[in-house]
Coordinates of C-alpha atoms in Angstrom, one line a residue:
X27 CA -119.6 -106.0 -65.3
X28 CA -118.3 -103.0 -63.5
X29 CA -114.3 -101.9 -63.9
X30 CA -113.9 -102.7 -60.5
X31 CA -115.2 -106.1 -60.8
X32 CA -112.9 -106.5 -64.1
X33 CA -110.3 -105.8 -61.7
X34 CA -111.2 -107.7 -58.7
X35 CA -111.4 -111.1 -61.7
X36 CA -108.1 -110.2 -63.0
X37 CA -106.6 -110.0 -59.5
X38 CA -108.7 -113.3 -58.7
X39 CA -107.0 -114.9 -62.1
X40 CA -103.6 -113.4 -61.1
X41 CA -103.6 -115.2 -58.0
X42 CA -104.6 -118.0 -58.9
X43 CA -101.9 -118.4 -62.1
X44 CA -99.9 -117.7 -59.0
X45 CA -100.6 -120.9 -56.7
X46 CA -100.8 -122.7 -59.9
X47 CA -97.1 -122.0 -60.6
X48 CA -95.5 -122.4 -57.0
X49 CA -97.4 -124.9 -55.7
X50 CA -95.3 -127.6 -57.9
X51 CA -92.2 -126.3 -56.4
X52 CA -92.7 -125.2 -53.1
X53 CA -91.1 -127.3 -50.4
X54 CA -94.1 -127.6 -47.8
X55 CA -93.8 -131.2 -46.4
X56 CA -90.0 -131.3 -44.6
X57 CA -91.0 -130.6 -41.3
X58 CA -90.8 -127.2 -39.8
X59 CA -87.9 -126.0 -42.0
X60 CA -87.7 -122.4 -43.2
X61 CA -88.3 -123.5 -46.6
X62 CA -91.7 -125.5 -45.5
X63 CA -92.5 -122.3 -43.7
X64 CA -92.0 -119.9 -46.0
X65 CA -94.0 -122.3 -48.9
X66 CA -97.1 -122.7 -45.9
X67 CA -97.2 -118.7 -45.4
X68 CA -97.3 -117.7 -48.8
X69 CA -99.4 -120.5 -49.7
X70 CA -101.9 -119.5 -47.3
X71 CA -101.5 -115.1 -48.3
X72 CA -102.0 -116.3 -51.8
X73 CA -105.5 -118.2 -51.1
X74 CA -106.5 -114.5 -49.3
X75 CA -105.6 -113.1 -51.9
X76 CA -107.9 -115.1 -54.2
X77 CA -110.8 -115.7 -51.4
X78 CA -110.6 -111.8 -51.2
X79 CA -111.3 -111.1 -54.5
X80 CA -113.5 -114.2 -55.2
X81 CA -115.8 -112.3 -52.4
X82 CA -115.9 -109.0 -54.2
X83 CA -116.8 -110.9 -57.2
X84 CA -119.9 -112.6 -56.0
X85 CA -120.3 -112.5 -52.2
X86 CA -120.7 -108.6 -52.2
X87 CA -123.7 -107.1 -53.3
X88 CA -124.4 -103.7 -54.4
X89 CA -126.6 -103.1 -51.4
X90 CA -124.6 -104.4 -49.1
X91 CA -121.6 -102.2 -50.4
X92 CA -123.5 -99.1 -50.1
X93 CA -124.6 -99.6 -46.1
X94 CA -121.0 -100.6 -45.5
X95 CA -120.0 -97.5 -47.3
X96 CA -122.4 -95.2 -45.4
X97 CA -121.2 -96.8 -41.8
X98 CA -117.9 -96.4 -43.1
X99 CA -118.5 -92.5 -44.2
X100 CA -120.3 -92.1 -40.4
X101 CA -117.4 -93.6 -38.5
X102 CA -115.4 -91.3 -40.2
X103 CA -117.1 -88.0 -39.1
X104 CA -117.8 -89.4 -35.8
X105 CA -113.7 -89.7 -35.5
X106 CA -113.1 -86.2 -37.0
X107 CA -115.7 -85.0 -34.1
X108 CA -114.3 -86.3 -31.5
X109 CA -110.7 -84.7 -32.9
X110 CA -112.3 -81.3 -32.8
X111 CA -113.8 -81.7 -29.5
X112 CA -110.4 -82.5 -28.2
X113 CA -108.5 -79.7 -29.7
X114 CA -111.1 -77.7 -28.6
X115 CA -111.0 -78.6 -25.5
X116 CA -107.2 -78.4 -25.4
X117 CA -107.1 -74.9 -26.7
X118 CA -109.6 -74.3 -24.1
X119 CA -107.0 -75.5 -21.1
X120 CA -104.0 -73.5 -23.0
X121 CA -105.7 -70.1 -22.8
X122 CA -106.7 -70.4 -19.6

Protein backbone atom coordinates (compact mmCIF):
# COMPACT_ATOMS: atom_id res chain seq x y z
CA UNK A 1 0.00 0.00 0.00
CA UNK A 2 1.17 3.36 -1.24
CA UNK A 3 1.32 6.57 1.34
CA UNK A 4 -1.37 8.00 -0.49
CA UNK A 5 -3.54 5.10 -0.25
CA UNK A 6 -2.62 5.02 3.71
CA UNK A 7 -3.93 8.38 3.62
CA UNK A 8 -6.95 8.06 1.47
CA UNK A 9 -7.95 4.79 4.32
CA UNK A 10 -7.25 6.98 7.19
CA UNK A 11 -9.41 9.85 5.65
CA UNK A 12 -12.00 6.96 4.71
CA UNK A 13 -11.79 5.72 8.58
CA UNK A 14 -12.02 9.39 9.75
CA UNK A 15 -15.12 9.88 8.16
CA UNK A 16 -16.65 7.30 8.89
CA UNK A 17 -15.79 7.51 12.94
CA UNK A 18 -17.47 10.76 11.94
CA UNK A 19 -21.07 9.57 10.79
CA UNK A 20 -20.75 6.97 13.42
CA UNK A 21 -20.65 9.67 16.15
CA UNK A 22 -23.35 12.25 14.78
CA UNK A 23 -25.62 10.28 13.37
CA UNK A 24 -27.06 9.32 17.00
CA UNK A 25 -27.61 12.89 17.66
CA UNK A 26 -28.38 14.68 14.71
CA UNK A 27 -31.94 15.90 14.47
CA UNK A 28 -32.89 14.84 10.80
CA UNK A 29 -36.59 13.76 11.07
CA UNK A 30 -38.56 17.26 12.30
CA UNK A 31 -39.63 18.43 9.21
CA UNK A 32 -37.79 21.08 7.32
CA UNK A 33 -36.31 22.74 10.40
CA UNK A 34 -32.82 24.28 10.37
CA UNK A 35 -31.61 21.67 12.65
CA UNK A 36 -33.09 18.68 10.17
CA UNK A 37 -31.33 20.62 7.48
CA UNK A 38 -28.23 21.21 8.79
CA UNK A 39 -28.09 17.19 10.13
CA UNK A 40 -29.37 16.13 6.11
CA UNK A 41 -26.38 18.41 4.56
CA UNK A 42 -23.62 17.30 6.59
CA UNK A 43 -24.93 13.87 6.60
CA UNK A 44 -24.87 13.76 3.05
CA UNK A 45 -20.87 15.95 2.67
CA UNK A 46 -19.78 13.30 5.22
CA UNK A 47 -20.85 10.15 2.92
CA UNK A 48 -18.65 12.18 -0.07
CA UNK A 49 -16.32 12.39 1.90
CA UNK A 50 -16.10 8.64 2.57
CA UNK A 51 -17.50 7.58 -1.08
CA UNK A 52 -14.46 9.84 -2.24
CA UNK A 53 -11.96 8.14 -0.59
CA UNK A 54 -13.51 4.65 -0.65
CA UNK A 55 -13.02 5.32 -4.63
CA UNK A 56 -9.32 6.13 -4.46
CA UNK A 57 -8.99 3.16 -2.39
CA UNK A 58 -10.32 0.55 -4.85
CA UNK A 59 -12.25 2.12 -7.73
CA UNK A 60 -9.01 3.85 -9.08
CA UNK A 61 -6.47 2.01 -10.69
CA UNK A 62 -3.05 2.82 -11.41
CA UNK A 63 -3.62 2.97 -15.07
CA UNK A 64 -6.38 4.79 -15.00
CA UNK A 65 -4.68 7.48 -12.75
CA UNK A 66 -1.91 7.90 -15.10
CA UNK A 67 -4.18 8.69 -18.45
CA UNK A 68 -6.19 10.95 -16.22
CA UNK A 69 -2.96 12.46 -15.18
CA UNK A 70 -1.65 12.88 -18.76
CA UNK A 71 -5.20 14.56 -20.01
CA UNK A 72 -4.90 16.49 -16.97
CA UNK A 73 -1.04 17.62 -17.78
CA UNK A 74 -2.32 18.29 -21.70
CA UNK A 75 -5.29 20.51 -20.65
CA UNK A 76 -2.92 22.31 -18.83
CA UNK A 77 -0.51 23.34 -21.64
CA UNK A 78 -3.30 23.68 -24.05
CA UNK A 79 -4.70 26.51 -21.40
CA UNK A 80 -1.22 28.11 -20.99
CA UNK A 81 -1.24 28.26 -25.00
CA UNK A 82 -4.00 29.77 -25.54
CA UNK A 83 -2.82 32.55 -22.65
CA UNK A 84 0.22 33.28 -24.76
CA UNK A 85 -1.53 33.50 -27.92
CA UNK A 86 -3.75 36.06 -26.36
CA UNK A 87 -1.06 38.21 -24.84
CA UNK A 88 0.51 37.96 -27.88
CA UNK A 89 -2.00 39.00 -29.71
CA UNK A 90 -2.78 41.84 -27.29
CA UNK A 91 0.74 43.13 -27.34
CA UNK A 92 0.39 42.88 -30.97
CA UNK A 93 -2.80 45.51 -31.05
CA UNK A 94 -0.85 47.75 -28.26
CA UNK A 95 2.13 48.44 -30.49
CA UNK A 96 0.33 49.10 -33.33
Amino acid sequence: MTIRQWRHALYLVAALAMLVYALPRLELGGGWSAESVFGLAWTVLALLAAGANLWMLIGQSEEKRRELERIRRAKWRMWQRGIERAGAVRRGRTES
